[in-house]
């Protein structure tokens, strides 16, 4: 079941040694920023990591330095989210859920178009690109409503499972980067 799978992986992420996490994050970071997808894109849509998630803050810092546009999610209670541009971490504040988001004073929504890459968080993935999130379906709903290419899941090796019990509504990713491999879904 998805719930058991979530509990198992979130438990493993929680006990991941801090130094080991940093080490894995660095490898994933390097793979991503050295990829041609990263190099040639001007626009990066990404989650802002929290808790045990694969770090994206280094990636965001690098993207700022490289002069790329960075867009991050603003979630709404009804299960929808929009992406807005940020130019500095100081624009973010903590949500009740613990994540960082820009304060939404009617910020302009941006949608993925032309050249972009789109980094997707996940609790578990399989080798067919199926994805399990926290169970609220935000990304499934988003991808159902917006056509997005080059969806990149970032995960630790232990988050890749044989079967993640995907449902009809579950939207897949196109590429998964872990600390040891890049999985391209055909
Ligand atoms: P997650 O992807 O976060 O692990 P689930 O796949 O379990 O979460 O989905 C959570 C809920 O979101 C499910 O009840 C599902 O019906 C709903 N959902 C998923 N995609 C859509 C969609 N495109 N439109 C409306 N509801 C959706
Ligand atoms: Mg889902």
CSV table of C-alpha atoms and ligand atoms in Angstrom, one decimal:
chain,number,residue,atom,x,y,z
A,1,UNK,CA,0.0,0.0,0.0
A,2,UNK,CA,1.0,3.6,-0.6
A,3,UNK,CA,0.6,4.5,3.0
A,4,UNK,CA,3.0,1.8,4.2
A,5,UNK,CA,5.5,2.8,1.5
A,6,UNK,CA,5.3,6.4,2.5
A,7,UNK,CA,5.9,5.5,6.2
A,8,UNK,CA,8.8,3.3,5.4
A,9,UNK,CA,10.6,5.8,3.2
A,10,UNK,CA,9.9,8.8,5.4
A,11,UNK,CA,11.3,6.8,8.3
A,12,UNK,CA,14.4,6.0,6.4
A,13,UNK,CA,14.9,9.6,5.3
A,14,UNK,CA,14.5,10.7,8.9
A,15,UNK,CA,17.3,8.5,10.2
A,16,UNK,CA,19.7,9.3,7.3
A,17,UNK,CA,22.9,10.6,8.8
A,18,UNK,CA,23.4,14.3,8.3
A,19,UNK,CA,26.9,14.0,6.8
A,20,UNK,CA,25.7,11.1,4.6
A,21,UNK,CA,22.8,13.2,3.4
A,22,UNK,CA,25.1,16.1,2.5
A,23,UNK,CA,27.3,13.7,0.6
A,24,UNK,CA,24.4,12.3,-1.4
A,25,UNK,CA,22.9,15.8,-2.0
A,26,UNK,CA,26.2,16.9,-3.4
A,27,UNK,CA,26.3,14.1,-5.9
A,28,UNK,CA,22.8,14.7,-7.0
A,29,UNK,CA,23.5,18.4,-7.3
A,30,UNK,CA,26.6,17.8,-9.4
A,31,UNK,CA,24.7,15.5,-11.8
A,32,UNK,CA,21.9,18.0,-12.2
A,33,UNK,CA,24.0,21.1,-12.7
A,34,UNK,CA,26.3,19.3,-15.2
A,35,UNK,CA,23.4,18.0,-17.2
A,36,UNK,CA,22.7,19.6,-20.6
A,37,UNK,CA,19.1,20.1,-19.6
A,38,UNK,CA,20.3,22.4,-16.7
A,39,UNK,CA,23.0,24.1,-18.8
A,40,UNK,CA,20.7,25.1,-21.6
A,41,UNK,CA,17.6,26.1,-19.7
A,42,UNK,CA,16.9,29.7,-18.6
A,43,UNK,CA,14.0,28.8,-16.3
A,44,UNK,CA,13.9,26.4,-13.4
A,45,UNK,CA,10.8,25.3,-11.6
A,46,UNK,CA,11.6,23.7,-8.3
A,47,UNK,CA,10.4,22.8,-4.9
A,48,UNK,CA,12.2,24.2,-1.9
A,49,UNK,CA,13.5,21.3,0.1
A,50,UNK,CA,12.6,20.7,3.7
A,51,UNK,CA,13.1,17.9,6.2
A,52,UNK,CA,14.7,14.9,4.7
A,53,UNK,CA,14.0,15.8,1.1
A,54,UNK,CA,16.9,15.9,-1.4
A,55,UNK,CA,18.3,19.4,-1.1
A,56,UNK,CA,17.4,22.0,-3.7
A,57,UNK,CA,18.7,25.1,-1.9
A,58,UNK,CA,22.2,24.6,-3.4
A,59,UNK,CA,20.6,24.2,-6.8
A,60,UNK,CA,18.6,27.3,-6.4
A,61,UNK,CA,21.7,29.3,-5.3
A,62,UNK,CA,23.6,28.0,-8.3
A,63,UNK,CA,20.7,28.9,-10.6
A,64,UNK,CA,20.7,32.5,-9.1
A,65,UNK,CA,24.4,32.8,-9.8
A,66,UNK,CA,24.0,31.4,-13.3
A,67,UNK,CA,21.4,34.1,-14.0
A,68,UNK,CA,18.5,31.7,-14.4
A,69,UNK,CA,14.9,32.4,-13.5
A,70,UNK,CA,13.8,30.4,-10.5
A,71,UNK,CA,10.1,29.6,-9.8
A,72,UNK,CA,8.8,27.9,-6.7
A,73,UNK,CA,5.4,26.7,-5.6
A,74,UNK,CA,2.8,28.6,-3.6
A,75,UNK,CA,0.3,26.1,-2.3
A,76,UNK,CA,-3.3,26.6,-1.6
A,77,UNK,CA,-5.4,24.7,0.9
A,78,UNK,CA,-7.7,23.3,-1.8
A,79,UNK,CA,-4.9,21.1,-3.3
A,80,UNK,CA,-3.8,23.5,-6.0
A,81,UNK,CA,-0.6,25.4,-6.3
A,82,UNK,CA,1.0,28.0,-8.6
A,83,UNK,CA,4.6,28.8,-9.4
A,84,UNK,CA,6.0,32.3,-8.8
A,85,UNK,CA,9.4,33.7,-9.4
A,86,UNK,CA,11.8,34.4,-6.6
A,87,UNK,CA,15.1,36.2,-6.7
A,88,UNK,CA,16.3,35.8,-3.2
A,89,UNK,CA,15.7,33.4,-0.2
A,90,UNK,CA,14.6,36.4,1.9
A,91,UNK,CA,11.4,36.4,-0.1
A,92,UNK,CA,10.4,33.2,1.7
A,93,UNK,CA,8.5,32.5,4.9
A,94,UNK,CA,7.6,29.4,6.8
A,95,UNK,CA,4.2,27.8,6.2
A,96,UNK,CA,2.3,25.9,8.9
A,97,UNK,CA,3.4,22.7,7.1
A,98,UNK,CA,7.0,23.6,7.7
A,99,UNK,CA,7.9,24.4,4.1
A,100,UNK,CA,9.2,27.7,2.8
A,101,UNK,CA,7.1,29.7,0.4
A,102,UNK,CA,7.0,33.2,-0.9
A,103,UNK,CA,4.4,35.3,0.8
A,104,UNK,CA,1.6,35.5,-1.6
A,105,UNK,CA,0.5,39.0,-1.9
A,106,UNK,CA,-1.1,38.2,-5.3
A,107,UNK,CA,2.2,37.2,-6.9
A,108,UNK,CA,2.1,36.6,-10.6
A,109,UNK,CA,1.8,33.0,-11.7
A,110,UNK,CA,4.3,31.7,-14.2
A,111,UNK,CA,3.8,28.5,-16.2
A,112,UNK,CA,6.5,26.3,-17.8
A,113,UNK,CA,7.0,27.3,-21.4
A,114,UNK,CA,9.9,27.3,-23.9
A,115,UNK,CA,13.1,26.2,-22.2
A,116,UNK,CA,12.8,25.1,-18.6
A,117,UNK,CA,13.4,22.2,-16.4
A,118,UNK,CA,11.0,21.2,-13.7
A,119,UNK,CA,12.2,19.5,-10.5
A,120,UNK,CA,9.7,17.4,-8.7
A,121,UNK,CA,9.8,16.2,-5.1
A,122,UNK,CA,8.8,12.7,-4.2
A,123,UNK,CA,8.7,10.2,-1.4
A,124,UNK,CA,9.1,7.2,-3.7
A,125,UNK,CA,9.6,6.5,-7.4
A,126,UNK,CA,9.8,3.4,-9.5
A,127,UNK,CA,11.9,2.8,-12.7
A,128,UNK,CA,8.9,3.6,-14.9
A,129,UNK,CA,8.7,7.1,-13.5
A,130,UNK,CA,5.8,6.5,-11.2
A,131,UNK,CA,5.9,8.7,-8.2
A,132,UNK,CA,4.4,8.8,-4.7
A,133,UNK,CA,4.2,12.1,-2.9
A,134,UNK,CA,3.0,13.0,0.6
A,135,UNK,CA,-0.5,12.0,-0.3
A,136,UNK,CA,-2.1,15.3,-1.1
A,137,UNK,CA,-1.9,15.0,-4.9
A,138,UNK,CA,-0.6,18.6,-5.5
A,139,UNK,CA,1.8,17.6,-8.3
A,140,UNK,CA,-0.7,15.2,-9.9
A,141,UNK,CA,-3.3,17.9,-10.1
A,142,UNK,CA,-0.7,20.4,-11.4
A,143,UNK,CA,0.5,18.1,-14.2
A,144,UNK,CA,-3.1,17.2,-15.1
A,145,UNK,CA,-3.8,20.9,-15.6
A,146,UNK,CA,-0.4,21.9,-17.1
A,147,UNK,CA,1.5,20.1,-19.8
A,148,UNK,CA,5.1,19.8,-18.4
A,149,UNK,CA,8.1,18.2,-20.1
A,150,UNK,CA,11.4,17.4,-18.6
A,151,UNK,CA,10.1,16.6,-15.2
A,152,UNK,CA,13.0,15.6,-13.0
A,153,UNK,CA,12.5,13.7,-9.8
A,154,UNK,CA,15.3,13.9,-7.2
A,155,UNK,CA,15.7,11.0,-4.8
A,156,UNK,CA,18.0,8.9,-2.8
A,157,UNK,CA,18.6,5.3,-4.0
A,158,UNK,CA,16.5,3.9,-1.2
A,159,UNK,CA,13.5,5.9,-2.5
A,160,UNK,CA,13.5,3.9,-5.7
A,161,UNK,CA,11.2,0.9,-5.3
A,162,UNK,CA,10.1,-1.9,-7.6
A,163,UNK,CA,6.4,-0.9,-7.3
A,164,UNK,CA,4.9,2.2,-5.9
A,165,UNK,CA,1.3,1.3,-6.4
A,166,UNK,CA,0.5,4.0,-8.9
A,167,UNK,CA,-3.1,5.0,-9.4
A,168,UNK,CA,-4.8,6.2,-12.6
A,169,UNK,CA,-4.3,9.8,-11.6
A,170,UNK,CA,-0.6,9.5,-10.7
A,171,UNK,CA,1.5,11.6,-13.0
A,172,UNK,CA,5.0,10.3,-14.0
A,173,UNK,CA,8.3,12.0,-14.1
A,174,UNK,CA,10.7,11.8,-17.1
A,175,UNK,CA,14.0,11.5,-15.4
A,176,UNK,CA,15.1,10.5,-11.9
A,177,UNK,CA,18.4,11.5,-10.5
A,178,UNK,CA,19.8,9.7,-7.5
A,179,UNK,CA,23.3,9.8,-5.9
A,180,UNK,CA,24.4,6.9,-8.0
A,181,UNK,CA,22.4,7.0,-11.3
A,182,UNK,CA,20.3,8.9,-13.7
A,183,UNK,CA,17.2,7.0,-14.7
A,184,UNK,CA,15.7,8.1,-18.0
A,185,UNK,CA,12.1,7.0,-18.5
A,186,UNK,CA,11.4,6.2,-22.2
B,1,LIG,P1,0.5,12.0,-3.9
B,1,LIG,O1,0.7,12.0,-5.3
B,1,LIG,O2,0.8,13.3,-3.2
B,1,LIG,O3,1.2,10.9,-3.2
B,1,LIG,P2,-2.1,10.7,-4.2
B,1,LIG,O4,-1.6,10.3,-5.5
B,1,LIG,O5,-2.4,9.7,-3.2
B,1,LIG,O6,-1.1,11.7,-3.5
B,1,LIG,O7,-3.3,11.7,-4.5
B,1,LIG,C1,-4.0,12.3,-3.4
B,1,LIG,C2,-5.4,12.7,-3.8
B,1,LIG,O8,-5.3,13.7,-4.9
B,1,LIG,C3,-6.2,11.5,-4.3
B,1,LIG,O9,-7.4,11.4,-3.5
B,1,LIG,C4,-6.5,11.9,-5.7
B,1,LIG,O10,-7.9,11.5,-6.0
B,1,LIG,C5,-6.4,13.4,-5.8
B,1,LIG,N1,-6.0,13.8,-7.1
B,1,LIG,C6,-4.9,13.3,-7.8
B,1,LIG,N2,-4.9,13.9,-9.1
B,1,LIG,C7,-6.0,14.6,-9.2
B,1,LIG,C8,-6.5,15.4,-10.2
B,1,LIG,N3,-5.9,15.5,-11.4
B,1,LIG,N4,-7.7,16.1,-10.0
B,1,LIG,C9,-8.3,16.0,-8.8
B,1,LIG,N5,-7.8,15.2,-7.8
B,1,LIG,C10,-6.7,14.5,-8.0
B,2,LIG,MG1,0.1,10.8,-6.7
